[in-house]
């Protein structure tokens, strides 16, 4: 029967994490304080700031919204004062986590700001230290390593035998949005729990559309580190991420996962893909339903819908938004960072 | 007399620094080794790598070119292996400086790579630590501060009384290209040596066309930190950088220099500008000669010429390229970093 695939809202997935976060919060030494920094007049950023407040209040976190730039007063320009606001929150011992509502200045200058946030308060996981660990499949770190600019030897990644950090180490922080997507895929069975930890996406072919440093590239790396074959699709190229490289040369160049150029077209990648994740920040981008593999799983991460309205004619499951899971990953990171300090 | 302005090649400016670098090299504990990392098939990058080698050999530095990606073999893709090559150079105690030939993957992923380079070997000055110091006018640092992710308090900037670092501190590293431009402006008298150090561009109005994190924004900040009024022109906005903000609100938001939005057009900015610096990386962008202020100084930083061929009908001086000074700034940084370790 050519029926409609399942529409999966993120709520039931979020519910499981909401309980976990509540339990961790109850065990926390004190109620963690999250500072949100809103520096633009952007309606989606303002909306997301209010959403953060609501979630924090419901769960019992303290949330303080600091407005600056055009969000504060017409006298200030878009983004004005945002760096100073981050520095003040870094220096304030009562602040446990900092969330900045991007985009502000554009990718390059925003990337600079992401390094200004102290890694000990970086609930979004956007600091270079965390990206480096992710790209190198370094899952466990010594908490004091966040103090140094030095990068760990890639040997530190080693063999992953368990989900639990070895003594003296803690889990590295993973950027919230890619992490939320992985958690959704775990929840709906894309990750196979019978396989060993660290390789549970082995056998899956996944297309990720977007290769930004905030969503697409870390997500492709996370999925490849977990064993998946990933097609990373950007506006001008397609790459294949895998931790099972076929040649010795390829293995030499990245001991964790390797990235190959890929000569397939998007249509060819989609025809092979068990999962399609799209995060293209434009309203008019749509993944063609006719190109999807019958019975695949589609996940929309963009604010606008990147899938056509008939996506469930081909997709067995469709997750239209992951924001409700993302905020819980952020709060989970907040609770962890409070311990790491 | 409506004569032609002076055409100033960078050679005589470079000559003064060549001698300074030679003297420092003679006093160095050992010949510093610079590793160049070439990871693409880009002709300009290859050319620049050969230029680096030639300059190093002429001056007596050791230069090793490490090729990877498409620069190495057809088996590898553009950029493949570049991160691993950086990590190996970081870990090699015989390497004193690392230079990576950008662009490789585009601004976002290249920015990530710039954080992988150890700040102790970052002769290009592209690590976040150096950008932060520059944007906050922190000129002198404790060398061990490069070890930590923590950012210095903005109080560290303090009052600048002398060009010489206070005891226990060294000069922060400044990105080569913006620094080379400042050195050119010093050489031709835009900086006034009668004014106190740290304020020698006071009274000058300067337009900088480009606001990338590699050239335009650090340059605008450097010039504003030195007292100039700077118009920073990007494709979609114009900002004014100054350390003499007119309002208390503006002063509050950045104690070093402030950035205001600016409602003037490029034509209006150019009409006020004593100096015009353009670094637009496209062949067809040209600053209109008719918009220039009569007697101004023009500096082209782009690989392609951003000024019209008749620029000297209005400009009193025109510097068509600064690359020969840039490489000397890089070698000066190399000698300094060798000491900082």
PDB file of N, CA and C in Angstrom, chain A residues 42-43 63 65 88 101 111 159 165 220 231 328 340:
ATOM      1  N   UNK A  42      16.131  40.845  14.930  1.00  0.00           N
ATOM      2  CA  UNK A  42      15.600  39.711  14.166  1.00  0.00           C
ATOM      3  C   UNK A  42      14.444  39.027  14.886  1.00  0.00           C
ATOM      4  N   UNK A  43      13.315  38.884  14.176  1.00  0.00           N
ATOM      5  CA  UNK A  43      12.124  38.269  14.782  1.00  0.00           C
ATOM      6  C   UNK A  43      12.374  36.814  15.182  1.00  0.00           C
ATOM      7  N   UNK A  63      16.840  31.858  33.931  1.00  0.00           N
ATOM      8  CA  UNK A  63      17.185  32.427  32.626  1.00  0.00           C
ATOM      9  C   UNK A  63      17.158  33.948  32.709  1.00  0.00           C
ATOM     10  N   UNK A  65      17.676  37.273  30.263  1.00  0.00           N
ATOM     11  CA  UNK A  65      17.892  37.745  28.895  1.00  0.00           C
ATOM     12  C   UNK A  65      18.563  39.102  28.930  1.00  0.00           C
ATOM     13  N   UNK A  88      31.248  40.223  29.866  1.00  0.00           N
ATOM     14  CA  UNK A  88      30.694  40.404  31.215  1.00  0.00           C
ATOM     15  C   UNK A  88      30.117  39.093  31.749  1.00  0.00           C
ATOM     16  N   UNK A 101      22.217  34.672  20.487  1.00  0.00           N
ATOM     17  CA  UNK A 101      21.268  34.446  19.393  1.00  0.00           C
ATOM     18  C   UNK A 101      21.860  34.917  18.068  1.00  0.00           C
ATOM     19  N   UNK A 111      31.704  33.782  13.950  1.00  0.00           N
ATOM     20  CA  UNK A 111      32.657  32.750  14.345  1.00  0.00           C
ATOM     21  C   UNK A 111      33.662  33.315  15.341  1.00  0.00           C
ATOM     22  N   UNK A 159      40.389   3.862  21.001  1.00  0.00           N
ATOM     23  CA  UNK A 159      39.264   2.973  20.757  1.00  0.00           C
ATOM     24  C   UNK A 159      38.177   3.316  21.776  1.00  0.00           C
ATOM     25  N   UNK A 165      32.717   7.964  30.347  1.00  0.00           N
ATOM     26  CA  UNK A 165      34.068   8.523  30.308  1.00  0.00           C
ATOM     27  C   UNK A 165      35.002   7.755  31.234  1.00  0.00           C
ATOM     28  N   UNK A 220      27.751  15.893   9.852  1.00  0.00           N
ATOM     29  CA  UNK A 220      28.309  14.858   8.969  1.00  0.00           C
ATOM     30  C   UNK A 220      29.421  14.101   9.690  1.00  0.00           C
ATOM     31  N   UNK A 231      26.820  11.535   2.856  1.00  0.00           N
ATOM     32  CA  UNK A 231      27.033  12.473   1.765  1.00  0.00           C
ATOM     33  C   UNK A 231      26.783  13.878   2.307  1.00  0.00           C
ATOM     34  N   UNK A 328      16.750  21.097  24.818  1.00  0.00           N
ATOM     35  CA  UNK A 328      17.060  20.172  25.922  1.00  0.00           C
ATOM     36  C   UNK A 328      18.531  19.758  25.888  1.00  0.00           C
ATOM     37  N   UNK A 340      31.812  20.806  35.253  1.00  0.00           N
ATOM     38  CA  UNK A 340      33.187  20.763  34.741  1.00  0.00           C
ATOM     39  C   UNK A 340      34.051  21.878  35.322  1.00  0.00           C
TER      40      UNK A 340
END
